[in-house]
mmCIF file of C-alpha atoms in Angstrom:
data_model
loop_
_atom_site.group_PDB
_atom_site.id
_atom_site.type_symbol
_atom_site.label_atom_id
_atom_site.label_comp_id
_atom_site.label_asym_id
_atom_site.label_seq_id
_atom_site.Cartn_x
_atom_site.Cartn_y
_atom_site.Cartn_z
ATOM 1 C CA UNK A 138 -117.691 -39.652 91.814
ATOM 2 C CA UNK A 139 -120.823 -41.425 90.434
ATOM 3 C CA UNK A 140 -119.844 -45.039 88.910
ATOM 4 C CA UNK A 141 -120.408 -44.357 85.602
ATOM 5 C CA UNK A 142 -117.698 -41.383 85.681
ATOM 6 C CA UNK A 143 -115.514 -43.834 87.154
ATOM 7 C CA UNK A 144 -115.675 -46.691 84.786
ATOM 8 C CA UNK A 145 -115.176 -44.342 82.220
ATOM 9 C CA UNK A 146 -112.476 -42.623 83.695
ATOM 10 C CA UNK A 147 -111.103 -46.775 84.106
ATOM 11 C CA UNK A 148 -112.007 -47.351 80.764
ATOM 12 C CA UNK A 149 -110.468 -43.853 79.204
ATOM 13 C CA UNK A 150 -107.220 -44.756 80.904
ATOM 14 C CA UNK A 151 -106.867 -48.147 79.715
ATOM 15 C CA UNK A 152 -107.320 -46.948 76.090
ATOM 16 C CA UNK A 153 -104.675 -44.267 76.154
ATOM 17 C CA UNK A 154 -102.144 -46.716 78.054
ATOM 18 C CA UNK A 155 -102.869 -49.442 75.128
ATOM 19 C CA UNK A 156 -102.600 -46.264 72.299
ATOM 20 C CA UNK A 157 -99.470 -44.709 73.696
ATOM 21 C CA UNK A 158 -97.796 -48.267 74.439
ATOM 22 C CA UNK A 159 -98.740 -49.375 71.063
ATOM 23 C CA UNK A 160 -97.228 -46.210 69.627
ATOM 24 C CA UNK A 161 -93.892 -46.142 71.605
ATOM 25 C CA UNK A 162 -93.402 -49.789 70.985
ATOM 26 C CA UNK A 163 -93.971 -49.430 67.129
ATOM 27 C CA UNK A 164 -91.457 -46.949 66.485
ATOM 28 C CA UNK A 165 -88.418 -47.721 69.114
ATOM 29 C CA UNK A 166 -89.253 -51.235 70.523
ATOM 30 C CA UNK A 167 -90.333 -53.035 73.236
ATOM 31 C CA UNK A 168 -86.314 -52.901 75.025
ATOM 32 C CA UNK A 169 -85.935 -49.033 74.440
ATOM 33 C CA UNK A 170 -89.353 -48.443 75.990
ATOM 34 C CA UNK A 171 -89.615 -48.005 80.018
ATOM 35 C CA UNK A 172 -92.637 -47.778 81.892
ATOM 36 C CA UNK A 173 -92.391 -44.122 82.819
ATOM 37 C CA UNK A 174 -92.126 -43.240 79.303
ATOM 38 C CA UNK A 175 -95.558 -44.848 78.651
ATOM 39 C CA UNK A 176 -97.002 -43.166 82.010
ATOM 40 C CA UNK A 177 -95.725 -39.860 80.985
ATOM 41 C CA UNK A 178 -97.435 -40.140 77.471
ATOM 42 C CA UNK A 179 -100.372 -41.643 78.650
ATOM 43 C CA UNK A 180 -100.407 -38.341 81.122
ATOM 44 C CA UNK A 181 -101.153 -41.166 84.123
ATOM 45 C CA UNK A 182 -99.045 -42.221 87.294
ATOM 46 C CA UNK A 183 -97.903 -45.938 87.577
ATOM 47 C CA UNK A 184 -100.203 -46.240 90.274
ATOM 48 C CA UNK A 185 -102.763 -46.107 87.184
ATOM 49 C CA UNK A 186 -100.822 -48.025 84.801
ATOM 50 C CA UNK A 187 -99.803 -51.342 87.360
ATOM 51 C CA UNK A 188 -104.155 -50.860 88.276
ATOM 52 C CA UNK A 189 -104.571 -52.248 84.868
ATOM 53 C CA UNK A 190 -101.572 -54.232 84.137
ATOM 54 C CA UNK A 191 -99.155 -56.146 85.879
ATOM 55 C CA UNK A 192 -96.281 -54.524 84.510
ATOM 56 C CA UNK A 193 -94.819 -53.662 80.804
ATOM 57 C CA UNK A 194 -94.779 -57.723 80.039
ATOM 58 C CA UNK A 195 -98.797 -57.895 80.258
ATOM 59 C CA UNK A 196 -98.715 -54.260 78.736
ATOM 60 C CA UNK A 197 -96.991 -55.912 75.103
ATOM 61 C CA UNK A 198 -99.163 -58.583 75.499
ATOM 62 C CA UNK A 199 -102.572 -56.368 75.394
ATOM 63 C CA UNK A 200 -101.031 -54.185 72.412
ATOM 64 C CA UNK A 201 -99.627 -57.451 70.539
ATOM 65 C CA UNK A 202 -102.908 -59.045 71.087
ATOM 66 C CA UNK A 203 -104.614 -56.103 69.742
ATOM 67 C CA UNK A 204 -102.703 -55.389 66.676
ATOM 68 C CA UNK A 205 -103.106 -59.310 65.629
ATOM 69 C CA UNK A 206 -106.456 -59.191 65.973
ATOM 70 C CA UNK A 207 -106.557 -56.564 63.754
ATOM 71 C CA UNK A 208 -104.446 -57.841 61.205
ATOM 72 C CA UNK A 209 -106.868 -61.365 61.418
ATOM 73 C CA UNK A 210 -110.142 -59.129 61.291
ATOM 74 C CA UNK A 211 -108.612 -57.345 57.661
ATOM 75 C CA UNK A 212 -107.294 -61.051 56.658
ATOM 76 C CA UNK A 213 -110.653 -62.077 57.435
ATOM 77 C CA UNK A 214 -112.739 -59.000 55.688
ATOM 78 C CA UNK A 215 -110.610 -59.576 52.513
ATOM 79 C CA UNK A 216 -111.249 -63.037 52.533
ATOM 80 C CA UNK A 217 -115.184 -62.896 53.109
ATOM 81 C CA UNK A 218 -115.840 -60.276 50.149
ATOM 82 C CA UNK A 219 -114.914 -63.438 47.863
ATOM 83 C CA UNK A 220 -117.094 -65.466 47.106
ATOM 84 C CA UNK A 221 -115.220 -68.247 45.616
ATOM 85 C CA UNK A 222 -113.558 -70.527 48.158
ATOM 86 C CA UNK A 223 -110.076 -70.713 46.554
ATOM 87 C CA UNK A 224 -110.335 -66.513 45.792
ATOM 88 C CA UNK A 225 -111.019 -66.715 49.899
ATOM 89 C CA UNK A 226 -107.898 -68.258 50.492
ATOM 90 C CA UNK A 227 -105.808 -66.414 48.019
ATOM 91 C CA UNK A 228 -106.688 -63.048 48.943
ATOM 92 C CA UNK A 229 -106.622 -63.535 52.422
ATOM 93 C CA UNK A 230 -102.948 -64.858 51.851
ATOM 94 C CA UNK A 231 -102.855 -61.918 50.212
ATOM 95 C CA UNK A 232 -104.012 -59.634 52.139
ATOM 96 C CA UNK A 233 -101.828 -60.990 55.601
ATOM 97 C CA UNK A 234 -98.624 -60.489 53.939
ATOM 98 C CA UNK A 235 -99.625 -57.034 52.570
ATOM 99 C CA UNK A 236 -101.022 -56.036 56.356
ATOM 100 C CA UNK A 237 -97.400 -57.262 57.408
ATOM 101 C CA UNK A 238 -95.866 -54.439 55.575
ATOM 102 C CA UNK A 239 -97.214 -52.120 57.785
ATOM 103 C CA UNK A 240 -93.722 -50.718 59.959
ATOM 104 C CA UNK A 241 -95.724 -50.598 63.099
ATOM 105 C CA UNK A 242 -97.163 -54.647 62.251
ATOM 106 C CA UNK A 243 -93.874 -55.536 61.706
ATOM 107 C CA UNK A 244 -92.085 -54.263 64.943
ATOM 108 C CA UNK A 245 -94.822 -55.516 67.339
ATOM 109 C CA UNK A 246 -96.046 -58.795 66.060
ATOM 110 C CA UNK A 247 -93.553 -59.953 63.563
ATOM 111 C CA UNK A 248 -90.011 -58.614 65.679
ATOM 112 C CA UNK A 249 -90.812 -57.823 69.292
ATOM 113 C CA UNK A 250 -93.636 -60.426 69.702
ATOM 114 C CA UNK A 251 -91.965 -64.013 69.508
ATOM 115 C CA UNK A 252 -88.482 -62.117 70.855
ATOM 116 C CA UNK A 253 -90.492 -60.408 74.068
ATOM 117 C CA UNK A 254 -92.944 -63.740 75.165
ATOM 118 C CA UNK A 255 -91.297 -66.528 73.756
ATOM 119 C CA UNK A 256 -91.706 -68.489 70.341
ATOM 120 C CA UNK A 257 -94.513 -70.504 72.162
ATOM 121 C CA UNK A 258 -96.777 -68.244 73.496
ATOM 122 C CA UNK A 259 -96.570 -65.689 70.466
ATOM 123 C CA UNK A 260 -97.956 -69.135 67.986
ATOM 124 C CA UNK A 261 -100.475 -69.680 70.389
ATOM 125 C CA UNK A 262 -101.332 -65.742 70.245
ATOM 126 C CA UNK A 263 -101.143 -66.158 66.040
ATOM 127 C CA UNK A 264 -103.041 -69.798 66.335
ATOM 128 C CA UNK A 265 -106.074 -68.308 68.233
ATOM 129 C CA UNK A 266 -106.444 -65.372 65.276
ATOM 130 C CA UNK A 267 -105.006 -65.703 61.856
ATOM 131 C CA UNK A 268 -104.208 -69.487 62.393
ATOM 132 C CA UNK A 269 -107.668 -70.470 62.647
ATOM 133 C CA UNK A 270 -109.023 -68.621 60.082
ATOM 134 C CA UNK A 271 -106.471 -70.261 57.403
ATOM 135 C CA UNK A 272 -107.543 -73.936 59.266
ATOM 136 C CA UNK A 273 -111.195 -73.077 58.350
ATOM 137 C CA UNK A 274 -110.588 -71.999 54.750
ATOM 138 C CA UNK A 275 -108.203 -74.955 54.077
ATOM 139 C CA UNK A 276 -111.111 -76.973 55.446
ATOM 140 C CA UNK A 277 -113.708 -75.790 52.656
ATOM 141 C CA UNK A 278 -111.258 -76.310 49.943
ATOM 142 C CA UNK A 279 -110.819 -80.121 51.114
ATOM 143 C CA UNK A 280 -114.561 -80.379 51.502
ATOM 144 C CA UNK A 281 -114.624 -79.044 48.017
ATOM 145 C CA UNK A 282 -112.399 -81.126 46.377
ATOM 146 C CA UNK A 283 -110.076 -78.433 45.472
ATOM 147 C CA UNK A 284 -107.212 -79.725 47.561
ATOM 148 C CA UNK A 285 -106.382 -83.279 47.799
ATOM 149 C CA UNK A 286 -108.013 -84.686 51.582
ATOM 150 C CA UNK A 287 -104.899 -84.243 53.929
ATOM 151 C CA UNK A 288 -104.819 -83.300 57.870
ATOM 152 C CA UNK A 289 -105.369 -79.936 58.250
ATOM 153 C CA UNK A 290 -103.483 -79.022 61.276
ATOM 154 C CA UNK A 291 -100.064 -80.117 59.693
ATOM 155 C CA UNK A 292 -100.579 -77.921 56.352
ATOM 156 C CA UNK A 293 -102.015 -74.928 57.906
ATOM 157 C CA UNK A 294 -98.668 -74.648 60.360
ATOM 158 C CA UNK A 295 -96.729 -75.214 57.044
ATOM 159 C CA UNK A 296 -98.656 -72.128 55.381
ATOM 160 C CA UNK A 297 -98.785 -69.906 58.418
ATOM 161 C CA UNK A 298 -94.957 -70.575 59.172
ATOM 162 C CA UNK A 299 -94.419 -69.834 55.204
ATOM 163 C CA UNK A 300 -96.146 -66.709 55.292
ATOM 164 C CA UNK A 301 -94.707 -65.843 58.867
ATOM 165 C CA UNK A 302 -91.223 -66.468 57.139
ATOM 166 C CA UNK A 303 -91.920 -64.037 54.388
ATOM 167 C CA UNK A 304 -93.368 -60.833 56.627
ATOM 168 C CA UNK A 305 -90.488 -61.092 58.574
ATOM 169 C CA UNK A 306 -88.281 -60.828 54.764
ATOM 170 C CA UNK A 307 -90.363 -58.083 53.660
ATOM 171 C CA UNK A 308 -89.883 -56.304 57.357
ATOM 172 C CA UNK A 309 -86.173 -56.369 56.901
ATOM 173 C CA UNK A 310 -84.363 -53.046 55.748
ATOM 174 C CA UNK A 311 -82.475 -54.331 52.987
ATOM 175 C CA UNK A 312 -86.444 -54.934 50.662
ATOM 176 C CA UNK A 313 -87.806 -53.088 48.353
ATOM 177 C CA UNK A 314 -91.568 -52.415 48.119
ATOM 178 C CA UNK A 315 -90.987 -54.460 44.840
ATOM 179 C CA UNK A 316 -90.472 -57.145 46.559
ATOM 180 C CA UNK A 317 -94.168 -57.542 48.176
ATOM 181 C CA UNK A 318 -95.355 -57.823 44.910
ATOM 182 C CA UNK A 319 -92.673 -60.815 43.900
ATOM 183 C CA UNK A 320 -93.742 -62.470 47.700
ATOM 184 C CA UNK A 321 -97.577 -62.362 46.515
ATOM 185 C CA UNK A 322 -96.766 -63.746 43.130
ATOM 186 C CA UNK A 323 -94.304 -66.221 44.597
ATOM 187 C CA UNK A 324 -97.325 -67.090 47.633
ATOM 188 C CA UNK A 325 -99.982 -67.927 44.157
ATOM 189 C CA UNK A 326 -97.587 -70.146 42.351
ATOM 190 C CA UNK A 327 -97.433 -71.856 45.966
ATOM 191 C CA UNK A 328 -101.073 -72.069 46.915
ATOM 192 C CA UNK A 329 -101.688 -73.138 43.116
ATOM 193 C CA UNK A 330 -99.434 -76.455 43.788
ATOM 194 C CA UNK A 331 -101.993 -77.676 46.021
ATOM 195 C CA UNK A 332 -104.773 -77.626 43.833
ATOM 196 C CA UNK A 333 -106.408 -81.281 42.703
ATOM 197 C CA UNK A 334 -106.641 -78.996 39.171
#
């Protein structure tokens, strides 16, 4: 088999263990999913799967890694059409808390994720991805002058474990979709505290 088939054929098998992981994990859980499960979807072996991953553990990782990446590119994309620095920050507030809705967000990074590796290693996950991008908007808005100077690192854990706090609310049963719309508002009134205005 020439290389390129095989790198593909690498490549083709990685995606559909990360897509049918992702999947199975999102709607029953990282507990009530087994490896052979996964294999069996995937329609590989475990001789394919444990090629590419070390076992289910490093398997979570690569999906949770992938899904908050995603949520931080959207945050991010929100955030950039403004063109306002305080409009930045607000909608990308905004905009995390509404990506948190998302069942499938909610299971894997908000539930599973701290539960599965460990408060520690799941911030450290968040800090490299949403984390930084709120560090680097809160830094504009001091540069600014529309927030008083202050350390950043302290007040961007305070807003990240706020807005953490809140997707994990709005990913419990007993919410109504209402209820993102009273978080947002809620978020604003928040944000607008800090203002020098």
């Amino acid at each position: 088999m020439p290389a390129r088939t095989r790198a593909q054929q690498c490549a083709n098998t990685r995606a559909a263990l990360l897509h049918e992981s992702r999947r199975l994990f999102a709607t029953r859980g990282y507990a009530a999913v087994g490896l052979a499960e996964i294999v069996r979807a995937a329609g590989v072996t475990k001789g394919a799967l444990y090629h590419h991953f070390a076992g289910k553990l490093e398997l979570f990782r690569e999906v949770l890694a992938q899904v908050q990446q995603e949520v931080a590119d959207s945050v991010a994309r929100t955030a950039d059409a403004e063109t306002d620095p305080w409009a930045r920050l607000t909608a990308g507030c905004q905009a995390f808390l509404a990506a948190s809705t998302a069942p499938e967000i909610q299971r894997i990074m908000l539930v599973d994720g701290p539960a599965v590796l460990g408060w520690t290693e799941w911030r450290a996950m968040d800090e490299a991805g949403s984390a930084r991008h709120l560090a680097e908007a809160l830094t504009e808005l001091i540069e600014a002058g529309i927030i008083p100077p202050q350390p950043v690192a302290p007040l961007t854990h305070l807003l990240s474990g706020a807005m953490n706090e809140a997707a994990l609310w709005l990913a419990s049963s007993a919410v109504t979709p209402e209820d993102l719309t009273a978080t947002q508002t809620a978020l604003i009134r928040l944000l607008d505290g800090m203002r020098t205005d």
